[in-house]
Amino acid sequence: MEISISQIEKILKKENLLKEIRIGDNWLYQFPVEEYETKFLDLQSNSRTIKRDTNTLFFCKGLTFKQAYLQIAIDNGVKYYLADREYKIDDNQVTGIIVTDIKKAMALLAAEFYQHPEEKLTIVGITGTKGKTTTAYFLKHILDRTFHQKVALLSTIDTTLDGQNYFKSHLSTPVALDLFRMMNEAVENGMTHLVMEASSQAFKQSRVYGLRFNVGVFLNISPDHISPIEHATFDDYLFCKRQIISQSDVMVINQDSRYYSFLHQIIDEKNVPEITYGRQLSADYRIEQEARFSFVSQHLGQLPEFHLQLDGDFNKEDATAAMAVSQKLGASVDDCIRGIEETVVPGRMEQFELHQNIQIYVDYAHNFDSLNRLLNVVRNQHPDHTLWVVTGSTGKKGLNRRVGIGKAIGNFADYAVLTSDDPDTEDPNDIAKAIAGAINNPKVHVKYIEDRKSAIQFALQKAQTGDAVVVSGKGEDPYQKINGVDVPYDGDAVVIKKLIKALDNASNG
């Protein structure tokens, strides 16, 4: 892979992103002709991963970026850097390419460097407050049947670039340099389709700038990620989410959404074809005749029945969205039925059983809507027994989640064990206090245990015959972010499996 200075100059000027070129104290608006054929063989934004003796274009990006990082890059052989501000560099052998928006520039240049892999894939982009990952997994299972295991996946939980081998994701939507590199790897692996989550931050931070989705999916929207470092207001959050409309060739949208009418106006004005789903009589794909693990869908004059391994009405909605997308891309009804039936999502509504018929549910639910729905489902299944919840909330982001989690607990739970969940640099106890303060139900017993494994163990040991224990927030995430460091963690599901074995052995011994 390579990109030349002439290509860079052309792209930046076309998009009106180039401010100036800085070489020492000299200002230029075009590179010297003799430099036009200079080629970069690597793009990097981390000064520690630069390969020596490789002509690298270095991107100075991020709120916490310091000139010291640029100096490390220069010490490692970098001669050209791209930034959205001036850095005073005395070395006249170093050239600064100053742009108006480094994130947009990075996305466009990454696409060119990797020879536009997005044009070689059929891409489905999924946005929404909840259900993105579940919908992505439904789609992966359906489309794998239709397109012979040639489907790559970028999700909050896992990523696969060859359709078979998975690794943990660090972001719901990778930053542009990583995103286009991954798409290129998927193409090289023979993938024909990509299913990816498109987070609000992906649009706000231009990670998907210039990217077209063959099909865009808008699942739902409710307040989340509202904090000083994410979205200051719900208005900003919704504005970022709705950018998927202008970047999609076709939109699949939930007609039951509170904001459907508003979003439909935008879709209509931009002349984007629309496919609707939900429980409204006018939906193109309508859910009806629901049972706990099955539902019937009315579409195109057909009434196919679907069976799921995942409990909850919200999973039926996500399955229906996946079916609407899949059929648009050429999947048969049979592919949809079989793909949906076999879908299991790591860390999502996973169920385990402890001795004495104690049911344990593991889910990633981490805001009001997702936890409230989850607890509603579990409460309906265990109406006459104690409902335990083990949960926490993240530090430094999504500050509004804490109140929402507390409200959901107050609506359905009997006992809350509050614990740590990626506290980062915040005190987990302070986060727990914020959650506890929002539990406006005096009948709920609240206990704080900072260590997550100990908190889960406490709930399992205290639960009685017929009780339900919900462990939410982490799912199968193998890390906890503490003081800015990803500390290894077994994941809730693994922790529970080990505890079940130990407690069962103790009860039998």
Coordinates of C-alpha atoms in Angstrom, one line a residue:
M1 CA 0.0 0.0 0.0
E2 CA 1.2 3.5 -0.7
I3 CA 0.1 7.1 -1.3
S4 CA 2.0 9.9 -2.9
I5 CA 2.3 13.5 -2.0
S6 CA 0.6 14.5 -5.3
Q7 CA -2.4 12.3 -4.3
I8 CA -2.5 13.8 -0.8
E9 CA -2.4 17.4 -2.1
K10 CA -5.2 16.7 -4.7
I11 CA -7.5 15.1 -2.1
L12 CA -7.0 17.8 0.5
K13 CA -7.6 20.6 -1.9
K14 CA -10.6 19.0 -3.5
E15 CA -12.2 18.7 0.0
N16 CA -11.0 22.2 1.0
L17 CA -9.1 20.8 3.9
L18 CA -5.6 22.1 3.2
K19 CA -4.6 25.2 5.0
E20 CA -0.9 25.3 4.3
I21 CA 2.4 23.4 4.1
R22 CA 5.0 24.3 6.7
I23 CA 8.7 23.7 6.2
G24 CA 10.5 25.5 9.0
D25 CA 9.4 29.2 8.7
N26 CA 8.4 28.8 5.1
W27 CA 4.7 28.7 4.1
L28 CA 3.6 26.9 0.9
Y29 CA 0.3 26.1 -0.7
Q30 CA 1.7 23.5 -3.0
F31 CA 4.5 21.0 -2.7
P32 CA 7.7 21.5 -4.7
V33 CA 7.3 19.6 -8.0
E34 CA 10.2 17.4 -7.2
E35 CA 8.4 16.0 -4.1
Y36 CA 5.2 15.0 -5.9
E37 CA 6.2 11.4 -6.5
T38 CA 7.4 10.9 -2.9
K39 CA 5.4 7.9 -1.6
F40 CA 4.4 7.0 1.9
L41 CA 4.4 3.3 2.7
D42 CA 2.7 3.6 6.1
L43 CA 0.2 5.8 7.9
Q44 CA 0.5 6.1 11.7
S45 CA -1.0 8.1 14.5
N46 CA 0.9 6.4 17.3
S47 CA 4.5 7.5 17.6
R48 CA 5.4 4.3 19.4
T49 CA 4.4 2.0 16.5
I50 CA 6.4 3.7 13.7
K51 CA 8.5 1.4 11.7
R52 CA 12.0 2.8 11.1
D53 CA 13.3 3.0 7.6
T54 CA 9.7 3.2 6.3
N55 CA 8.5 6.5 4.8
T56 CA 5.6 7.2 7.2
L57 CA 3.0 9.9 7.2
F58 CA 2.3 10.7 10.9
F59 CA -1.1 12.1 12.0
C60 CA -1.1 14.4 15.1
K61 CA -4.6 13.6 16.4
G62 CA -6.5 13.5 19.7
L63 CA -7.5 15.9 22.4
T64 CA -4.5 14.8 24.5
F65 CA -1.9 15.0 21.7
K66 CA 1.3 16.6 22.8
Q67 CA 4.2 18.0 20.7
A68 CA 6.4 15.5 22.6
Y69 CA 4.6 12.7 20.7
L70 CA 5.5 14.4 17.4
Q71 CA 9.1 14.7 18.4
I72 CA 9.2 11.0 19.2
A73 CA 7.9 10.3 15.7
I74 CA 10.5 12.6 14.2
D75 CA 13.2 10.9 16.2
N76 CA 12.0 7.6 14.7
G77 CA 12.5 8.9 11.2
V78 CA 9.3 10.7 10.3
K79 CA 9.8 13.5 7.8
Y80 CA 6.2 14.5 7.1
Y81 CA 3.3 15.0 9.6
L82 CA -0.3 16.1 9.2
A83 CA -1.9 18.2 11.9
D84 CA -4.8 20.7 12.4
R85 CA -2.5 23.2 14.2
E86 CA 1.0 24.6 13.9
Y87 CA 3.9 22.8 15.7
K88 CA 7.2 24.7 15.9
I89 CA 9.7 22.4 14.3
D90 CA 13.3 23.7 13.9
D91 CA 14.3 20.9 11.6
N92 CA 14.0 22.1 7.9
Q93 CA 13.9 18.5 6.8
V94 CA 10.5 18.0 8.4
T95 CA 7.4 19.1 6.6
G96 CA 4.1 19.9 8.2
I97 CA 0.8 19.5 6.3
I98 CA -1.7 21.7 8.2
V99 CA -5.4 21.0 7.6
T100 CA -8.7 22.3 8.8
D101 CA -10.0 19.0 10.1
I102 CA -7.5 16.2 10.8
K103 CA -10.2 13.5 11.3
K104 CA -11.8 14.1 7.9
A105 CA -8.4 14.2 6.3
M106 CA -7.4 11.0 8.0
A107 CA -10.5 9.2 6.7
L108 CA -10.1 10.3 3.1
L109 CA -6.3 9.6 3.0
A110 CA -6.7 6.2 4.7
A111 CA -9.3 5.3 2.0
E112 CA -6.9 6.3 -0.7
F113 CA -3.9 4.6 0.9
Y114 CA -5.8 1.2 1.2
Q115 CA -7.1 1.6 -2.4
H116 CA -10.7 2.1 -1.4
P117 CA -11.6 -1.3 0.1
E118 CA -15.1 0.1 0.9
E119 CA -15.9 0.0 -2.8
K120 CA -15.1 -3.8 -2.9
L121 CA -17.5 -4.7 -0.1
T122 CA -21.2 -4.5 0.4
I123 CA -21.5 -2.6 3.7
V124 CA -24.3 -2.6 6.2
G125 CA -24.0 0.2 8.9
I126 CA -26.1 -0.2 12.0
T127 CA -26.9 2.7 14.4
G128 CA -29.2 3.1 17.4
T129 CA -29.0 3.4 21.2
K130 CA -29.6 -0.3 21.8
G131 CA -29.5 -3.5 19.8
K132 CA -26.7 -2.7 17.4
T133 CA -24.6 -5.7 18.4
T134 CA -27.5 -8.1 18.5
T135 CA -28.7 -7.0 15.0
A136 CA -25.2 -7.3 13.7
Y137 CA -24.9 -10.9 14.9
F138 CA -28.4 -11.8 13.4
L139 CA -27.2 -10.3 10.1
K140 CA -23.8 -12.1 10.2
H141 CA -25.6 -15.5 10.7
I142 CA -28.1 -14.9 8.0
L143 CA -25.8 -13.5 5.4
D144 CA -23.2 -16.2 6.0
R145 CA -25.8 -18.6 4.7
T146 CA -26.5 -16.5 1.7
F147 CA -22.9 -15.5 0.8
H148 CA -21.0 -18.7 1.8
Q149 CA -19.2 -17.4 5.0
K150 CA -17.9 -14.3 3.2
V151 CA -19.1 -11.8 5.8
A152 CA -16.8 -9.7 8.0
L153 CA -18.1 -8.2 11.3
L154 CA -17.1 -5.1 13.3
S155 CA -19.1 -5.0 16.5
T156 CA -18.8 -3.7 20.1
I157 CA -17.9 -7.2 21.3
D158 CA -15.9 -8.9 18.6
T159 CA -14.4 -8.4 15.2
T160 CA -13.8 -10.9 12.4
L161 CA -12.0 -10.0 9.2
D162 CA -12.0 -13.5 7.7
G163 CA -15.5 -14.5 8.7
Q164 CA -14.3 -17.2 11.1
N165 CA -11.6 -16.0 13.6
Y166 CA -12.7 -13.4 16.1
F167 CA -10.8 -10.9 18.3
K168 CA -12.0 -8.4 20.9
S169 CA -13.0 -5.0 19.7
H170 CA -11.7 -1.8 21.3
L171 CA -14.3 0.5 19.9
S172 CA -17.8 0.0 18.5
T173 CA -16.5 1.7 15.3
P174 CA -12.7 1.9 14.8
V175 CA -10.9 5.1 14.1
A176 CA -10.5 5.8 10.4
L177 CA -6.9 4.5 10.1
D178 CA -7.9 1.2 11.7
L179 CA -11.3 1.0 9.9
F180 CA -9.9 1.2 6.4
R181 CA -7.0 -1.1 7.3
M182 CA -9.5 -3.6 8.6
M183 CA -11.7 -3.3 5.5
N184 CA -8.7 -3.9 3.3
E185 CA -7.7 -7.0 5.3
A186 CA -11.3 -8.3 4.9
V187 CA -11.1 -7.8 1.1
E188 CA -7.7 -9.6 1.0
N189 CA -9.3 -12.4 3.0
G190 CA -11.9 -12.8 0.3
M191 CA -14.8 -11.2 2.2
T192 CA -17.6 -9.8 0.1
H193 CA -19.8 -8.2 2.8
L194 CA -19.2 -6.2 6.0
V195 CA -21.7 -5.8 8.8
M196 CA -20.6 -3.0 11.1
E197 CA -21.9 -0.9 14.0
A198 CA -21.9 2.8 13.4
S199 CA -21.8 4.6 16.8
S200 CA -22.6 8.2 17.4
Q201 CA -18.9 8.9 18.0
A202 CA -18.1 7.4 14.6
F203 CA -20.1 10.3 13.0
K204 CA -19.1 13.0 15.5
Q205 CA -15.4 12.2 15.1
S206 CA -15.5 11.6 11.3
R207 CA -14.4 7.9 11.6
V208 CA -16.8 7.1 8.8
Y209 CA -16.4 10.3 6.9
G210 CA -16.8 9.7 3.2
L211 CA -18.0 6.1 3.7
R212 CA -21.1 4.9 1.9
F213 CA -23.4 2.2 3.4
N214 CA -25.2 0.0 0.9
V215 CA -27.8 -0.3 3.6
G216 CA -28.1 1.9 6.7
V217 CA -30.1 0.7 9.8
F218 CA -31.6 3.0 12.4
L219 CA -32.9 0.9 15.2
N220 CA -34.0 3.3 17.9
I221 CA -32.8 6.4 19.9
S222 CA -33.0 7.4 23.5
P223 CA -30.7 9.5 25.7
D224 CA -27.3 7.9 26.2
H225 CA -23.6 8.9 26.0
I226 CA -24.5 12.3 27.4
S227 CA -21.3 13.7 29.0
P228 CA -18.7 16.4 28.6
I229 CA -16.5 14.1 26.6
E230 CA -19.1 12.5 24.4
H231 CA -22.3 14.4 23.6
A232 CA -23.2 17.5 25.6
T233 CA -26.9 17.2 24.8
F234 CA -29.4 14.7 23.4
D235 CA -29.9 17.0 20.4
D236 CA -26.2 16.5 19.5
Y237 CA -26.4 12.8 20.1
L238 CA -29.4 12.5 17.7
F239 CA -27.9 14.8 15.2
C240 CA -24.8 12.6 15.0
K241 CA -26.8 9.4 14.7
R242 CA -29.0 10.7 11.9
Q243 CA -26.0 11.3 9.7
I244 CA -26.2 7.7 8.7
I245 CA -29.2 8.7 6.5
S246 CA -27.2 10.9 4.1
Q247 CA -24.5 8.2 3.9
S248 CA -26.8 5.3 3.0
D249 CA -28.2 4.1 -0.3
V250 CA -31.2 2.5 1.5
M251 CA -32.5 3.0 5.0
V252 CA -34.1 0.3 7.2
I253 CA -35.8 2.0 10.1
N254 CA -37.9 1.1 13.2
Q255 CA -41.4 2.6 12.6
D256 CA -42.1 2.2 16.3
S257 CA -39.4 4.7 17.3
R258 CA -40.5 7.8 19.0
Y259 CA -38.5 9.8 16.5
Y260 CA -39.6 7.9 13.4
S261 CA -41.7 10.8 12.0
F262 CA -38.8 13.2 12.3
L263 CA -36.3 10.8 10.8
H264 CA -38.8 9.8 8.0
Q265 CA -38.9 13.5 7.0
I266 CA -35.1 13.6 6.6
I267 CA -35.1 10.3 4.7
D268 CA -37.8 11.5 2.4
E269 CA -36.2 14.9 1.7
K270 CA -32.9 13.2 0.9
N271 CA -34.7 10.8 -1.4
V272 CA -33.3 7.7 0.2
P273 CA -35.4 4.5 -0.3
E274 CA -36.9 3.4 3.0
I275 CA -37.9 0.0 4.5
T276 CA -39.8 0.0 7.8
Y277 CA -40.2 -2.6 10.4
G278 CA -41.9 -2.9 13.8
R279 CA -45.4 -3.6 15.2
Q280 CA -47.2 -0.8 13.4
L281 CA -49.8 -2.1 10.9
S282 CA -48.2 0.0 8.1
A283 CA -44.7 -1.5 8.6
D284 CA -43.1 -3.3 5.7
Y285 CA -42.0 -6.0 8.1
R286 CA -44.5 -6.4 10.9
I287 CA -44.0 -8.4 14.1
E288 CA -47.1 -10.3 15.2
Q289 CA -48.3 -13.4 17.0
E290 CA -45.5 -13.3 19.6
A291 CA -44.4 -16.0 22.1
R292 CA -41.5 -15.9 24.4
F293 CA -38.9 -17.4 22.0
S294 CA -40.8 -17.0 18.7
F295 CA -42.8 -14.6 16.6
V296 CA -44.5 -14.4 13.2
S297 CA -43.5 -11.7 10.7
Q298 CA -45.9 -10.4 8.1
H299 CA -44.2 -9.1 5.0
L300 CA -44.6 -9.3 1.2
G301 CA -47.7 -11.4 1.8
Q302 CA -45.8 -14.0 3.7
L303 CA -46.2 -15.1 7.3
P304 CA -43.0 -16.9 8.2
E305 CA -42.4 -18.0 11.9
F306 CA -39.1 -17.4 13.6
H307 CA -37.6 -19.1 16.6
L308 CA -34.9 -17.4 18.7
Q309 CA -32.5 -18.5 21.4
L310 CA -32.5 -15.0 22.8
D311 CA -35.3 -13.9 25.1
G312 CA -37.0 -10.5 25.1
D313 CA -39.2 -8.5 22.7
F314 CA -36.3 -6.3 21.8
N315 CA -34.5 -9.2 20.3
K316 CA -37.5 -9.9 18.1
E317 CA -37.2 -6.3 16.8
D318 CA -33.5 -6.7 16.1
A319 CA -34.2 -10.0 14.3
T320 CA -36.8 -8.3 12.2
A321 CA -34.5 -5.5 11.3
A322 CA -31.9 -8.1 10.3
M323 CA -34.4 -9.9 8.1
A324 CA -35.4 -6.7 6.3
V325 CA -31.7 -5.9 5.5
S326 CA -30.9 -9.5 4.5
Q327 CA -33.8 -9.8 2.1
K328 CA -32.8 -6.5 0.5
L329 CA -29.4 -7.9 -0.1
G330 CA -30.8 -11.1 -1.6
A331 CA -31.2 -13.6 1.3
S332 CA -34.1 -16.1 1.1
V333 CA -36.8 -16.4 3.8
D334 CA -35.2 -19.8 4.7
D335 CA -31.8 -18.2 5.2
C336 CA -33.4 -15.7 7.5
I337 CA -35.3 -18.3 9.5
R338 CA -32.3 -20.5 10.0
G339 CA -29.8 -17.7 10.6
I340 CA -32.0 -16.1 13.2
E341 CA -32.7 -19.4 14.9
E342 CA -29.0 -20.2 15.4
T343 CA -27.9 -16.7 16.6
V344 CA -26.3 -16.4 20.0
V345 CA -24.6 -13.2 21.0
P346 CA -21.7 -13.4 23.5
G347 CA -22.7 -11.7 26.7
R348 CA -26.2 -10.9 25.6
M349 CA -29.1 -12.5 27.5
E350 CA -27.0 -15.5 28.3
Q351 CA -28.7 -17.8 30.8
F352 CA -27.2 -20.1 33.4
E353 CA -28.7 -22.2 36.2
L354 CA -27.4 -22.7 39.8
H355 CA -28.6 -25.4 42.1
Q356 CA -32.0 -25.0 43.6
N357 CA -33.4 -23.6 40.3
I358 CA -31.7 -20.2 40.6
Q359 CA -31.6 -18.6 37.1
I360 CA -28.7 -16.3 36.2
Y361 CA -28.8 -13.8 33.3
V362 CA -25.8 -12.1 31.8
D363 CA -26.2 -9.1 29.6
Y364 CA -24.4 -6.1 28.4
A365 CA -27.3 -3.8 29.4
H366 CA -25.7 -0.6 30.6
N367 CA -28.3 2.2 30.3
F368 CA -31.9 2.8 31.3
D369 CA -33.7 1.5 28.2
S370 CA -31.6 -1.7 27.9
L371 CA -31.6 -2.6 31.6
N372 CA -35.3 -1.6 32.1
R373 CA -36.3 -3.9 29.2
L374 CA -34.1 -6.8 30.5
L375 CA -35.4 -6.5 34.1
N376 CA -39.0 -6.4 32.8
V377 CA -38.5 -9.6 30.9
V378 CA -36.8 -11.4 33.9
R379 CA -39.4 -10.0 36.4
N380 CA -42.3 -11.4 34.2
Q381 CA -40.6 -14.8 34.3
H382 CA -40.0 -14.8 38.1
P383 CA -43.1 -12.8 39.4
D384 CA -43.1 -14.4 42.9
H385 CA -39.4 -14.6 43.6
T386 CA -36.5 -12.2 44.5
L387 CA -34.9 -10.4 41.6
W388 CA -31.2 -9.6 42.2
V389 CA -29.2 -7.2 40.1
V390 CA -25.4 -6.9 40.0
T391 CA -24.3 -3.9 38.1
G392 CA -22.3 -0.7 38.0
S393 CA -21.6 2.0 35.5
T394 CA -18.6 3.4 33.5
G395 CA -16.4 6.2 34.7
K396 CA -15.8 9.5 32.8
K397 CA -18.5 8.9 30.2
G398 CA -22.2 8.3 29.8
L399 CA -22.8 10.1 33.1
N400 CA -26.6 10.1 32.6
R401 CA -26.5 6.3 32.6
R402 CA -26.1 6.2 36.4
V403 CA -29.5 7.8 37.0
G404 CA -31.1 5.6 34.3
I405 CA -29.6 2.4 35.8
G406 CA -31.0 3.4 39.3
K407 CA -34.4 4.1 37.9
A408 CA -34.5 0.7 36.1
I409 CA -33.5 -1.1 39.3
G410 CA -36.2 0.7 41.2
N411 CA -38.8 -0.3 38.7
F412 CA -38.2 -4.1 39.0
A413 CA -35.5 -5.3 41.3
D414 CA -35.7 -6.4 45.0
Y415 CA -31.9 -6.4 45.7
A416 CA -29.1 -4.4 44.0
V417 CA -25.5 -5.2 44.5
L418 CA -23.6 -2.2 43.1
T419 CA -20.0 -2.8 41.9
S420 CA -17.3 -1.6 39.6
D421 CA -17.7 -1.5 35.8
D422 CA -14.9 0.2 33.9
P423 CA -14.5 3.0 36.5
D424 CA -11.4 4.4 34.8
T425 CA -10.1 7.3 37.0
E426 CA -13.3 7.7 39.0
D427 CA -13.9 6.2 42.4
P428 CA -16.3 3.2 41.9
N429 CA -18.0 4.0 45.2
D430 CA -18.9 7.5 43.9
I431 CA -20.4 5.9 40.8
A432 CA -22.4 3.5 43.0
K433 CA -23.7 6.3 45.2
A434 CA -25.0 8.1 42.1
I435 CA -26.8 4.9 41.0
A436 CA -28.2 4.3 44.5
G437 CA -29.4 7.8 44.7
A438 CA -31.6 7.3 41.7
I439 CA -33.3 4.1 43.0
N440 CA -36.6 5.7 44.0
N441 CA -38.0 2.6 45.6
P442 CA -37.4 2.2 49.3
K443 CA -38.2 -1.5 49.1
V444 CA -35.0 -2.2 47.1
H445 CA -32.1 -3.4 49.3
V446 CA -28.8 -2.0 48.2
K447 CA -25.3 -3.2 48.9
Y448 CA -21.9 -2.0 47.6
I449 CA -19.1 -4.4 46.9
E450 CA -16.3 -2.9 44.8
D451 CA -14.7 -6.1 43.5
R452 CA -16.9 -7.3 40.7
K453 CA -16.2 -11.1 41.2
S454 CA -17.0 -10.8 44.9
A455 CA -20.2 -8.9 44.1
I456 CA -21.4 -11.6 41.8
Q457 CA -20.4 -14.3 44.3
F458 CA -22.4 -12.5 47.1
A459 CA -25.6 -12.5 44.9
L460 CA -25.3 -16.1 43.9
Q461 CA -24.7 -17.3 47.5
K462 CA -27.6 -15.2 48.9
A463 CA -30.1 -16.1 46.2
Q464 CA -32.8 -18.7 47.2
T465 CA -34.7 -21.3 45.3
G466 CA -36.6 -19.8 42.3
D467 CA -34.8 -16.4 42.5
A468 CA -33.3 -14.7 39.4
V469 CA -29.9 -13.0 39.4
V470 CA -29.2 -10.4 36.6
V471 CA -25.5 -9.5 36.1
S472 CA -25.3 -6.6 33.7
G473 CA -22.9 -4.2 32.1
K474 CA -19.8 -6.3 31.1
G475 CA -21.1 -9.4 29.4
E476 CA -18.0 -11.2 28.1
D477 CA -15.7 -8.2 28.1
P478 CA -12.3 -9.6 29.1
Y479 CA -11.1 -6.3 30.5
Q480 CA -11.9 -3.6 33.1
K481 CA -10.7 -0.1 32.5
I482 CA -9.1 1.1 35.8
N483 CA -7.1 4.3 35.9
G484 CA -6.8 4.4 32.2
V485 CA -5.5 0.8 31.9
D486 CA -7.3 -2.3 30.5
V487 CA -6.9 -4.7 33.4
P488 CA -7.6 -8.4 32.5
Y489 CA -11.0 -9.7 33.7
D490 CA -12.5 -13.1 33.0
G491 CA -15.8 -11.6 31.8
D492 CA -19.1 -12.0 33.7
A493 CA -20.0 -15.3 31.9
V494 CA -16.7 -17.0 32.8
V495 CA -16.8 -15.7 36.4
I496 CA -20.3 -17.1 36.8
K497 CA -19.5 -20.5 35.2
K498 CA -16.6 -20.9 37.7
L499 CA -18.7 -19.8 40.7
I500 CA -21.5 -22.2 39.7
K501 CA -19.1 -25.1 39.6
A502 CA -17.6 -24.1 43.0
L503 CA -21.0 -23.6 44.6
D504 CA -22.5 -26.8 43.2
N505 CA -19.5 -28.7 44.4
A506 CA -19.8 -27.2 47.8
S507 CA -23.5 -28.0 48.0
N508 CA -22.9 -31.6 46.9
G509 CA -19.9 -32.1 49.2

